[in-house]
Short mmCIF file of C-alpha atoms in Angstrom, two decimals:
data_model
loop_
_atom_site.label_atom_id
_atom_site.label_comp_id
_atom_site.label_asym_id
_atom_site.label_seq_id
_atom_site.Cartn_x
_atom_site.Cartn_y
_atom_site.Cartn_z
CA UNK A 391 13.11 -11.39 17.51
CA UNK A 392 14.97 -14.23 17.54
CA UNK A 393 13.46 -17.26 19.69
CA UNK A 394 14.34 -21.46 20.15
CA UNK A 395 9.88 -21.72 20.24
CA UNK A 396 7.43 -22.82 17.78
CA UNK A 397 4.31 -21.33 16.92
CA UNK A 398 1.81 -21.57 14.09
CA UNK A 399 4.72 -23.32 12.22
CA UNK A 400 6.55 -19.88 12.14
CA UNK A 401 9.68 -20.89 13.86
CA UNK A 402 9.07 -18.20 16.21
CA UNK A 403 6.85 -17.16 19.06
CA UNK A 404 4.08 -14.25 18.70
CA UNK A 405 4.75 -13.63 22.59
CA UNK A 406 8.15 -12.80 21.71
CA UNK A 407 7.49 -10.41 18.57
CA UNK A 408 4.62 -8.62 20.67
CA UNK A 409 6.24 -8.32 24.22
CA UNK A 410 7.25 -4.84 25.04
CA UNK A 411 4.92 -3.53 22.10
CA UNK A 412 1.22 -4.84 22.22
CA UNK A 413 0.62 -4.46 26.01
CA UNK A 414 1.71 -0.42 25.15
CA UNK A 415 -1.15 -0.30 22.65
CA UNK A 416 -3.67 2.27 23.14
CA UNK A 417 -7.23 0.94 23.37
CA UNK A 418 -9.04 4.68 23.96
CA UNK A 419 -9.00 7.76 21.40
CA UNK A 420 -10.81 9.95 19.95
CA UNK A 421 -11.18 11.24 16.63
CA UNK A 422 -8.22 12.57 14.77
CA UNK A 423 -7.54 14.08 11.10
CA UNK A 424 -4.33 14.26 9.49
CA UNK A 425 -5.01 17.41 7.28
CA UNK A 426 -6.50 18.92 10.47
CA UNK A 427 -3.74 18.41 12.77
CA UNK A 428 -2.03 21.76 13.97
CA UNK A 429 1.45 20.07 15.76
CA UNK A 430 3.65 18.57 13.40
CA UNK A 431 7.15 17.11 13.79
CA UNK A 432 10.33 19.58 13.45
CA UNK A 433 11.41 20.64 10.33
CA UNK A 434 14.93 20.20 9.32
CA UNK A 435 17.18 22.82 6.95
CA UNK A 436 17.91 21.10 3.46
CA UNK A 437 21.85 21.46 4.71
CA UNK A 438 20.66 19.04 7.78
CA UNK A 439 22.85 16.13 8.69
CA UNK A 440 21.35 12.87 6.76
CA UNK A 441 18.50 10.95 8.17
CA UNK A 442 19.59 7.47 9.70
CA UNK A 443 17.35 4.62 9.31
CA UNK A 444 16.71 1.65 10.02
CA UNK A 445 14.82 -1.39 8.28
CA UNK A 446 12.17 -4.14 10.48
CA UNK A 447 11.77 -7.16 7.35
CA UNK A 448 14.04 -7.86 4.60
CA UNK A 449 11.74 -10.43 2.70
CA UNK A 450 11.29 -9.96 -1.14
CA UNK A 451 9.05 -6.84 0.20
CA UNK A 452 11.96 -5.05 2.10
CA UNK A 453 14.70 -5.50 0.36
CA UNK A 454 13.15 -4.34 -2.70
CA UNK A 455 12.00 -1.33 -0.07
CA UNK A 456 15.72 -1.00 0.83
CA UNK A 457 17.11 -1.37 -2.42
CA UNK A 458 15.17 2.25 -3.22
CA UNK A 459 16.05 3.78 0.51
CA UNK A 460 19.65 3.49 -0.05
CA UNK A 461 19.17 5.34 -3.16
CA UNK A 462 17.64 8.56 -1.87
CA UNK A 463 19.92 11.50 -0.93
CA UNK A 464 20.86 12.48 2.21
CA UNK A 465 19.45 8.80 4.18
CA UNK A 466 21.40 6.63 5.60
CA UNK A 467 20.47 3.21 6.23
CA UNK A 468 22.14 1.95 9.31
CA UNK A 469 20.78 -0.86 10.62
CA UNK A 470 18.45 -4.27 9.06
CA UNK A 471 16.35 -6.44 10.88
CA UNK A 472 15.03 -10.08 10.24
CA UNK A 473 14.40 -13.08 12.18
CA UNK A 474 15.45 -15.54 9.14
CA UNK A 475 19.25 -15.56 8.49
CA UNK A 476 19.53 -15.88 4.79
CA UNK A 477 17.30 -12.62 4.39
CA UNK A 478 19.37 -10.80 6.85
CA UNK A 479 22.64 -11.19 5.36
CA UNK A 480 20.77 -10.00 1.95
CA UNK A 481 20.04 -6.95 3.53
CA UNK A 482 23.64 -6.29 4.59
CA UNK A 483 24.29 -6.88 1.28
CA UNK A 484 22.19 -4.37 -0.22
CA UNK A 485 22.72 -1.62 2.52
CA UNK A 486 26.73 -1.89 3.03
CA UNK A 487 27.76 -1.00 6.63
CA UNK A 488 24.05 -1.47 8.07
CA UNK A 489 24.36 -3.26 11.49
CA UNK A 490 22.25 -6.33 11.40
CA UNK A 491 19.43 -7.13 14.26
CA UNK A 492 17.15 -10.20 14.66
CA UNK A 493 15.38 -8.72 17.28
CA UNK A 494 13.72 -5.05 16.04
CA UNK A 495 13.51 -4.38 20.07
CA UNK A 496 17.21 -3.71 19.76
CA UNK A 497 17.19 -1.66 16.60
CA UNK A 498 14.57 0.70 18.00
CA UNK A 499 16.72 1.23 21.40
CA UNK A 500 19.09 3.16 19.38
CA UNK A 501 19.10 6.59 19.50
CA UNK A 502 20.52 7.64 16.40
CA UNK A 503 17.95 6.03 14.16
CA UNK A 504 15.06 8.96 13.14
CA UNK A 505 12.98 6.17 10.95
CA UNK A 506 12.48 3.32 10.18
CA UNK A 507 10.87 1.25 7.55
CA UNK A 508 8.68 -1.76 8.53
CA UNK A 509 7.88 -4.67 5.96
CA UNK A 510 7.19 -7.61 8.23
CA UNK A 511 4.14 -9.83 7.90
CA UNK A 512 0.52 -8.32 8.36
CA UNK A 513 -0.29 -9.61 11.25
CA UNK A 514 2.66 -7.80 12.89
CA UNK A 515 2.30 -4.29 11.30
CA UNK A 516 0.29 -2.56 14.20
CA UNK A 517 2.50 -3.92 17.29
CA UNK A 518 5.96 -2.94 15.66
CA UNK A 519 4.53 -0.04 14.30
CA UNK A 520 3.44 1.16 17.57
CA UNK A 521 6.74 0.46 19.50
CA UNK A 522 8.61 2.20 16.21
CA UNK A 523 6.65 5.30 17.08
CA UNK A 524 6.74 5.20 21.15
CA UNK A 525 10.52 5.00 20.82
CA UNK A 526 10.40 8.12 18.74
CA UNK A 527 10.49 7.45 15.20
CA UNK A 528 8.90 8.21 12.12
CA UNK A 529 7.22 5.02 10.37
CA UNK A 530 7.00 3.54 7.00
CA UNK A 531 4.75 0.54 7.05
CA UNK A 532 3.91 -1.63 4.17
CA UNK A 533 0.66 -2.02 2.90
CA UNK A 534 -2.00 -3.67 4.51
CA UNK A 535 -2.28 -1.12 7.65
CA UNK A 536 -2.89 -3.54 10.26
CA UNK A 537 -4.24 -6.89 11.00
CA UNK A 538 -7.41 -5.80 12.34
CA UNK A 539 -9.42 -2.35 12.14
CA UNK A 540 -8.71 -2.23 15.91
CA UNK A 541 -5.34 -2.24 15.29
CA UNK A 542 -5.14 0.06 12.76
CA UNK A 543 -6.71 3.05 14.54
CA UNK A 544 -4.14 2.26 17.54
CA UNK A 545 -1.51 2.80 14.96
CA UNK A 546 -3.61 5.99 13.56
CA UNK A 547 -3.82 7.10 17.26
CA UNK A 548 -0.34 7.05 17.91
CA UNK A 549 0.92 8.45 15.25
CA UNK A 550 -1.16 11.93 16.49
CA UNK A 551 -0.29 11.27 19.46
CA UNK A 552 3.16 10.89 19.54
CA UNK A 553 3.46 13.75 16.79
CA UNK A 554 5.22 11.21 14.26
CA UNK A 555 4.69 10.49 10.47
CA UNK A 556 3.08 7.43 9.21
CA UNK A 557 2.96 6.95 5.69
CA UNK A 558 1.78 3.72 3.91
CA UNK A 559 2.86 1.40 0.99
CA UNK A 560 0.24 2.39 -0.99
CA UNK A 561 2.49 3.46 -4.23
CA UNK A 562 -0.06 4.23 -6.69
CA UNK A 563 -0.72 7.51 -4.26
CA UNK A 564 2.89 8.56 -6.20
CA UNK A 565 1.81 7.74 -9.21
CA UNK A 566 2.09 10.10 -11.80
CA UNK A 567 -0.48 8.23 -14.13
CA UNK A 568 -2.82 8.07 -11.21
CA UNK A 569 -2.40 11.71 -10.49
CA UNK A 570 -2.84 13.00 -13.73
CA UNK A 571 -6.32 10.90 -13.78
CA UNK A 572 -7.38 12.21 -10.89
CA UNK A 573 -7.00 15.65 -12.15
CA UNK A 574 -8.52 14.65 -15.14
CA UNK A 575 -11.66 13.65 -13.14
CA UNK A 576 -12.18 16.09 -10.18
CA UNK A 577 -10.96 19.65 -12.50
CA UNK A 578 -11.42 18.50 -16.18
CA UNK A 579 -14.69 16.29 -15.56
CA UNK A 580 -13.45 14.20 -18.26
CA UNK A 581 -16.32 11.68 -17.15
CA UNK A 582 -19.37 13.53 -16.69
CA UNK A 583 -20.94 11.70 -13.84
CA UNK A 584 -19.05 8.70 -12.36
CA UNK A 585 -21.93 6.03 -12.21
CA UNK A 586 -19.82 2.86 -11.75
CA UNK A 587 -16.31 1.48 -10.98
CA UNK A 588 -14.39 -2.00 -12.09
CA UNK A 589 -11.33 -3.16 -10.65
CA UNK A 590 -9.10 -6.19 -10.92
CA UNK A 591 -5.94 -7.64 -10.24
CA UNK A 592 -5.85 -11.21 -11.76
CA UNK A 593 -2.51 -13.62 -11.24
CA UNK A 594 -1.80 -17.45 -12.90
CA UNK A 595 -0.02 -18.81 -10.15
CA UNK A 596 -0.28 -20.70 -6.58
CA UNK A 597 1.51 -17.54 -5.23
CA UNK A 598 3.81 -20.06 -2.95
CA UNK A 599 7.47 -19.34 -2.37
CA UNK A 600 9.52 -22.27 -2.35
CA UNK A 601 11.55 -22.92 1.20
CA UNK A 602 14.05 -24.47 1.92
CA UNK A 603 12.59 -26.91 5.12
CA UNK A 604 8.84 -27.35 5.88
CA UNK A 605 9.30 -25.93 9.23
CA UNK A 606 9.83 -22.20 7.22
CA UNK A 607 6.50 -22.89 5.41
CA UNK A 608 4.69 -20.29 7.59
CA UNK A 609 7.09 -18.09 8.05
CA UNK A 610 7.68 -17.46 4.62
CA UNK A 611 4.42 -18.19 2.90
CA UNK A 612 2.67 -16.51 5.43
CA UNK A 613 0.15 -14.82 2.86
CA UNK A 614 -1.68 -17.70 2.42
CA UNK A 615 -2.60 -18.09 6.31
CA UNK A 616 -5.22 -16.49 7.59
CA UNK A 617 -3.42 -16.26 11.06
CA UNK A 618 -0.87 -14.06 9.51
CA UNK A 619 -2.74 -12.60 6.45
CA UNK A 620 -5.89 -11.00 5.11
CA UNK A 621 -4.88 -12.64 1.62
CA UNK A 622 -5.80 -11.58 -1.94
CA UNK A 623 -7.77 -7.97 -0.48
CA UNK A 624 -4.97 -7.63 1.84
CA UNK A 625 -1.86 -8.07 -0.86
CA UNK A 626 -3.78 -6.81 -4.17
CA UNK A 627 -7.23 -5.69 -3.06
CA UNK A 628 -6.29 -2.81 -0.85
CA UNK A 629 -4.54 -1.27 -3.07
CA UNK A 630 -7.18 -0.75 -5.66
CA UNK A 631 -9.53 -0.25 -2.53
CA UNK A 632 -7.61 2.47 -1.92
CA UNK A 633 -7.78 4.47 -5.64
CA UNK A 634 -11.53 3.80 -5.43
CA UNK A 635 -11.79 5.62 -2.41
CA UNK A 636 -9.15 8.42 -3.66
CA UNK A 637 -11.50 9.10 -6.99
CA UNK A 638 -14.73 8.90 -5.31
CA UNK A 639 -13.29 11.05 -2.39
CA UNK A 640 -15.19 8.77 -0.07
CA UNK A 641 -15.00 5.30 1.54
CA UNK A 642 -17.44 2.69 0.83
CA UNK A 643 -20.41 2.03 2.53
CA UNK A 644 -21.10 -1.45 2.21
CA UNK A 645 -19.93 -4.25 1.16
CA UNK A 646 -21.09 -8.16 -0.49
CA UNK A 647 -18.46 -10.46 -1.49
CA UNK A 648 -18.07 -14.35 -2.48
CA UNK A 649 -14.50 -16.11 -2.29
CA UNK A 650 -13.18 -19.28 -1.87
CA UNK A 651 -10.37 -21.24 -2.01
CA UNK A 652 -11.54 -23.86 -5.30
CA UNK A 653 -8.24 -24.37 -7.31
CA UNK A 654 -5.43 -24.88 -5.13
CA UNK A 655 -5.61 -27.21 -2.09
CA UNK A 656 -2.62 -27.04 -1.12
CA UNK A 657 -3.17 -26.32 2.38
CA UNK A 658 -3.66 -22.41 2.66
CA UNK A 659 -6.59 -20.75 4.86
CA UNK A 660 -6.87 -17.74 2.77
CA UNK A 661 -8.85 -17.70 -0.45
CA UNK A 662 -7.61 -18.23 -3.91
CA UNK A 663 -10.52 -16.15 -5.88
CA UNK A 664 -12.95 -13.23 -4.39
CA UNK A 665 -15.23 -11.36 -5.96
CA UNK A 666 -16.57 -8.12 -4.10
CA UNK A 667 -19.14 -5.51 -4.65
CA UNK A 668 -18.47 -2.29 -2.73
CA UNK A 669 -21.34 0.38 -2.56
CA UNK A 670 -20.37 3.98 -2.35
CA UNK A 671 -22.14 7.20 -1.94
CA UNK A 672 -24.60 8.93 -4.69
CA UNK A 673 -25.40 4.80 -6.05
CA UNK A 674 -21.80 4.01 -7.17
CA UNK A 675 -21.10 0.76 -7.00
CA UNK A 676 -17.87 -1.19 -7.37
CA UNK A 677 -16.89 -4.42 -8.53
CA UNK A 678 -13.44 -5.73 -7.64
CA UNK A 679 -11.94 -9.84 -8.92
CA UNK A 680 -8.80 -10.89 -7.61
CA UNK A 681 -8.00 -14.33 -8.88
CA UNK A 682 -5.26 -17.13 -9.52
CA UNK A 683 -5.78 -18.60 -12.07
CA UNK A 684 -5.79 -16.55 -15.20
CA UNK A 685 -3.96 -13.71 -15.89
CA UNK A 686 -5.47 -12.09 -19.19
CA UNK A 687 -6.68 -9.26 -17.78
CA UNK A 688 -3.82 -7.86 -15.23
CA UNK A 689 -4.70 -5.39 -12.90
CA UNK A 690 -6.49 -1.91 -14.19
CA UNK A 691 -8.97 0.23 -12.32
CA UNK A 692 -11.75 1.12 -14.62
CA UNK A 693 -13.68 4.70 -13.73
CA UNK A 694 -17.24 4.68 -16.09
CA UNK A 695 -18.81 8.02 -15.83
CA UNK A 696 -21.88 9.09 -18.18
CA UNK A 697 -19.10 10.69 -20.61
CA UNK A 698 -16.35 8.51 -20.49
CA UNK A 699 -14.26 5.39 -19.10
CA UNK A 700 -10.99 6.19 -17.78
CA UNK A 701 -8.95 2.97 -17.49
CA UNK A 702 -5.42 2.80 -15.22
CA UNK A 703 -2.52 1.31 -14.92
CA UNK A 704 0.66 2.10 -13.14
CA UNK A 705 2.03 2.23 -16.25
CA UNK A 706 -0.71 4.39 -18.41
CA UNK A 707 -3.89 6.00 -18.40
CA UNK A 708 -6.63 6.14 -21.02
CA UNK A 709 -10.00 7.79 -21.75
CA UNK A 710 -12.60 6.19 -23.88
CA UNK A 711 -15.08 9.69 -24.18
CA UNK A 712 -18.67 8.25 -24.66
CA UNK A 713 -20.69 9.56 -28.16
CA UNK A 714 -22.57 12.12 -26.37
CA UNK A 715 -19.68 13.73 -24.52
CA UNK A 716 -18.37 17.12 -24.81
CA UNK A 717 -15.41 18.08 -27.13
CA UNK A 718 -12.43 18.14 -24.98
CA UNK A 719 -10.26 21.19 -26.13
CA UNK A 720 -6.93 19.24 -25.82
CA UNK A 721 -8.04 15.69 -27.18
CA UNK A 722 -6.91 16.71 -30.74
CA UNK A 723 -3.14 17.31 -29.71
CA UNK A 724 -2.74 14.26 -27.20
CA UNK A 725 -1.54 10.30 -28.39
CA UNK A 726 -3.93 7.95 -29.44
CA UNK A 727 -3.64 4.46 -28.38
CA UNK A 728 -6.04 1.81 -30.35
CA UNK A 729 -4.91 -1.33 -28.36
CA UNK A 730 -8.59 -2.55 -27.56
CA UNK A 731 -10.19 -1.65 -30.83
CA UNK A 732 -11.35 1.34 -29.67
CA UNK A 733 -9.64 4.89 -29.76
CA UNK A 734 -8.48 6.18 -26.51
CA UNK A 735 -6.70 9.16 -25.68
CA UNK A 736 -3.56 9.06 -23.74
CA UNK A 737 -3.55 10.94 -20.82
CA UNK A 738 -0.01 12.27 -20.77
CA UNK A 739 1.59 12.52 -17.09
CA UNK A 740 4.81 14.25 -18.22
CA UNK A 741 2.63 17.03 -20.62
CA UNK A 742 3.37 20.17 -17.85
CA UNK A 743 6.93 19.31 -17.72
CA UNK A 744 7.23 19.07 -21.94
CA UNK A 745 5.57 22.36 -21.86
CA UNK A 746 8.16 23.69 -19.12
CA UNK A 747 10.39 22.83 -21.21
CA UNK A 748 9.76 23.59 -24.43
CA UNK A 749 9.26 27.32 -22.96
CA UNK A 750 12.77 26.99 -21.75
CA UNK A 751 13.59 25.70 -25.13
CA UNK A 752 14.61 22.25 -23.76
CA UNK A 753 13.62 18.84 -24.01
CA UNK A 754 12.57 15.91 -21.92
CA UNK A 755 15.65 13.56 -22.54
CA UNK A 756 17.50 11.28 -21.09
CA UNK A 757 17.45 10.94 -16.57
CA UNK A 758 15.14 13.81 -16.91
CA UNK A 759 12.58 11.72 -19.27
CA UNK A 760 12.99 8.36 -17.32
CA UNK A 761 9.66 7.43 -14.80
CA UNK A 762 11.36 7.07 -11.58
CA UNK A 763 10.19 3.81 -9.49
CA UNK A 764 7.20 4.56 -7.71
CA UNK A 765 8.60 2.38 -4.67
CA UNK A 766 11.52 5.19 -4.78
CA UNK A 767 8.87 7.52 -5.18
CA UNK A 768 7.00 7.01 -2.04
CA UNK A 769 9.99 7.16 0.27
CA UNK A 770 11.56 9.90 -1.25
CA UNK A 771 8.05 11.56 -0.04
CA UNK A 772 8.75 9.46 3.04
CA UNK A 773 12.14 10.78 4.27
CA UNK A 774 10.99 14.57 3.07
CA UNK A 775 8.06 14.38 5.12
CA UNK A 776 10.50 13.20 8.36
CA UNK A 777 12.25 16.31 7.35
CA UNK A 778 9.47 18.79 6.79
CA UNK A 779 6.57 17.48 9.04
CA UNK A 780 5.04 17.66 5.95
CA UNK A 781 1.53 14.47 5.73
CA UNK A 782 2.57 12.24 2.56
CA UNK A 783 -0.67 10.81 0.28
CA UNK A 784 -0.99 8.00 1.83
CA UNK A 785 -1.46 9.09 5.33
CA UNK A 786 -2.81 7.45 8.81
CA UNK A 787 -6.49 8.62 6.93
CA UNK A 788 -6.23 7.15 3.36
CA UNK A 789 -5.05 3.78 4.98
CA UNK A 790 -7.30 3.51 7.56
CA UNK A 791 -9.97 3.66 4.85
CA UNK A 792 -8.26 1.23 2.91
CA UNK A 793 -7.87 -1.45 5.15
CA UNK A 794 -11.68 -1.34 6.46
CA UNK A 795 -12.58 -2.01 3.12
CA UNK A 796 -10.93 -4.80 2.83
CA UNK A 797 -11.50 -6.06 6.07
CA UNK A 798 -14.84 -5.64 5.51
CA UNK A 799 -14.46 -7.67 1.90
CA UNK A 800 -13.52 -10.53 4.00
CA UNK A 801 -15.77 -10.29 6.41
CA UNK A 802 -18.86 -10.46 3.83
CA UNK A 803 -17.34 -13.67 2.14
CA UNK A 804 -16.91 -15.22 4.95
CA UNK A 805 -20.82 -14.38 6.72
CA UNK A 806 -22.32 -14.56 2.94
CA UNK A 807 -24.49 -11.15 3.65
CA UNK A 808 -24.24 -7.59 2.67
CA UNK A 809 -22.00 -5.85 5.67
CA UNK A 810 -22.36 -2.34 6.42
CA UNK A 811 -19.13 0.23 6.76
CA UNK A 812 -20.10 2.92 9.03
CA UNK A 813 -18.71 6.25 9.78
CA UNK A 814 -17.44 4.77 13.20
CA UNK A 815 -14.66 2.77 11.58
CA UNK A 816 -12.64 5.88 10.51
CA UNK A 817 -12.71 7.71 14.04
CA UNK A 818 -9.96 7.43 15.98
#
């Protein structure tokens, strides 16, 4: 990747990160469904030899991402890729004995390498991506799925077609919290009736990285350009986008949004506030803030139903059962929590396992007790699939649907109407 050009600011050229990648891109499909597909990839015993790997990106992103890989068993991460020295050597920091690359064209020529992991900039998601899979490996790809929708049904297409995984860095899919809320909605029907959904992820900060010369500015606060980024509903936006669509078991259908960038002119082309309302199926409607500027109320996804609100976090979930709802056999027994002035019951990710283990006369202590990082999470699921053939949660599917949403959040702001997402969008 490495290249003596300028362009956009970045230090290097697009031609060069694209050549021998974007001209292979598929332009013609049809559709294709993950859960549907009959080929998968071949298995591997549990006594296999250990999955190599490789990583594209070793930004704040990856090497938190490669931090967790060299952690899982049997993976071994054998080579690291950036185009910006000082992350590079980080990475052969973190993964000891890793051969370092700053062009992922010559990572990807080696043989040995079954995966790889790919945490570059948005805008070059669906072009690496694409070459990852032609040369024959498996693919983890941060979140956002691509740049454009375009893009990220070429990457959906050759995933089928080349008979490879694709999982996306959409952690809260992991989630045990998130799991256990789902269940609670879909086979408990905790909420009655879901009429409405509010989301939010809300920051105090300019979100800009300090660099070292002005010539890195794009290169390493690349977020905030809309050459390189989608912004907030990229970063934040898609994952929450993505829950919504999880708990609704649907993608939008429509979209109206207003954003701006009002508070810090500081240069950046993406916005620093947006406000969206989604519309989904059966007259839900969802209303999603991302801002900069005030923090006070975090991130949560809030599911109102005409028995309850269920509101989560990565870190908990809690129902609020409306007056008129049914008694819930098992509210009685479960933790309270009173942290809003209102009782809320605790919906308890770990109960099954307590209850294994009180049957086996155990207890939940220690390693056994401790939530395991949902970044180690997901590629634990990652490197099993490789192994197994197996889809993870966040599949080709549940990202394409996230990323049109967002797109599509964008889009509105920026035309000021209501745009429509059609059934098209998803076929690939």
């Amino acid at each position: 990747m490495k290249s003596s050009k300028q362009d956009n600011g970045v230090g290097i050229t697009r031609r060069d990160f694209l050549k021998s990648s974007a001209a292979a891109v598929l332009t013609a499909g049809v559709a294709g469904s993950v859960l549907a597909e009959n080929a998968s990839v071949a298995t591997s015993p549990s006594n296999a030899e250990p999955i190599k790997a490789g990583i594209i990106g070793t930004g704040s992103q990856g090497t938190l991402l490669l931090g967790h890989a060299v952690a899982v068993p049997g993976v071994q991460m054998v080579a690291t890729c950036d185009i910006y020295p000082p992350h590079l050597e980080k990475s052969k920091v973190v993964a000891k004995g890793a051969e370092g690359y700053d062009d992922y064209r010559r990572l990807l020529d080696r043989k040995d390498i079954q995966a790889v992991i790919i945490a570059t900039p948005l805008y070059l998601h669906a072009p690496i991506t694409i070459a990852a899979l032609k040369a024959g490996k498996h693919v983890f790809c941060e979140k956002m799925m691509a740049y454009s929708i375009d893009q990220a049904k070429d990457m959906a297409r050759t995933s089928r077609d080349e008979k490879k995984i694709l999982q996306l860095g959409h952690q809260r899919r992991v989630n045990e919290n998130y799991g256990r809320a789902f269940d609670a909605i879909t086979k408990e029907n905790v909420l009655g009736r879901i009429t409405q959904v509010r989301a939010q992820w809300h920051r105090n900060g300019s979100w800009r990285r300090d660099i070292p010369d002005a010539k890195y500015e794009k290169l390493l606060n690349w977020r905030m350009y809309k050459e390189f980024s989608h912004g907030l509903m990229a970063e934040l936006g898609s994952h929450q986008m993505d829950i919504a669509n999880w708990f609704l078991q649907s993608p939008p259908t429509s979209v109206m949004a207003s954003g701006g960038i009002d508070y810090w002119k500081d240069g950046r082309t993406t916005y620093d506030n947006i406000s969206v309302i989604y519309e989904y199926p059966n007259g839900v409607r969802c209303t999603y803030t991302s801002i900069t500027t005030n923090a006070y109320d975090s991130y949560s996804e809030e599911f109102m139903g005409d028995e309850g609100t269920l509101i989560i976090q990565p870190e908990k979930a809690l129902l609020y059962p409306e007056a008129k709802a049914p008694d819930i056999v098992w509210a009685p027994l479960a933790a309270k929590d009173t942290s809003k002035g209102k009782e809320a019951i605790i919906l308890d990710a770990q109960a099954t396992r307590k209850e294994e283990a009180q049957a086996a006369g155990e207890s939940l202590t220690g390693a056994n007790k401790a939530k395991k990082s949902d970044y180690y999470v997901e590629l634990v699921e990652f490197f099993d699939s490789v192994r197994t053939g197996k889809q993870p949660k966040c599949n080709r599917d549940t990202a394409l649907q996230a990323c049109v949403a967002s797109i599509k959040a964008n889009e509105a702001a920026e035309k000021g109407t209501k745009v429509a997402i059609t059934p098209d969008m998803f076929v690939y």
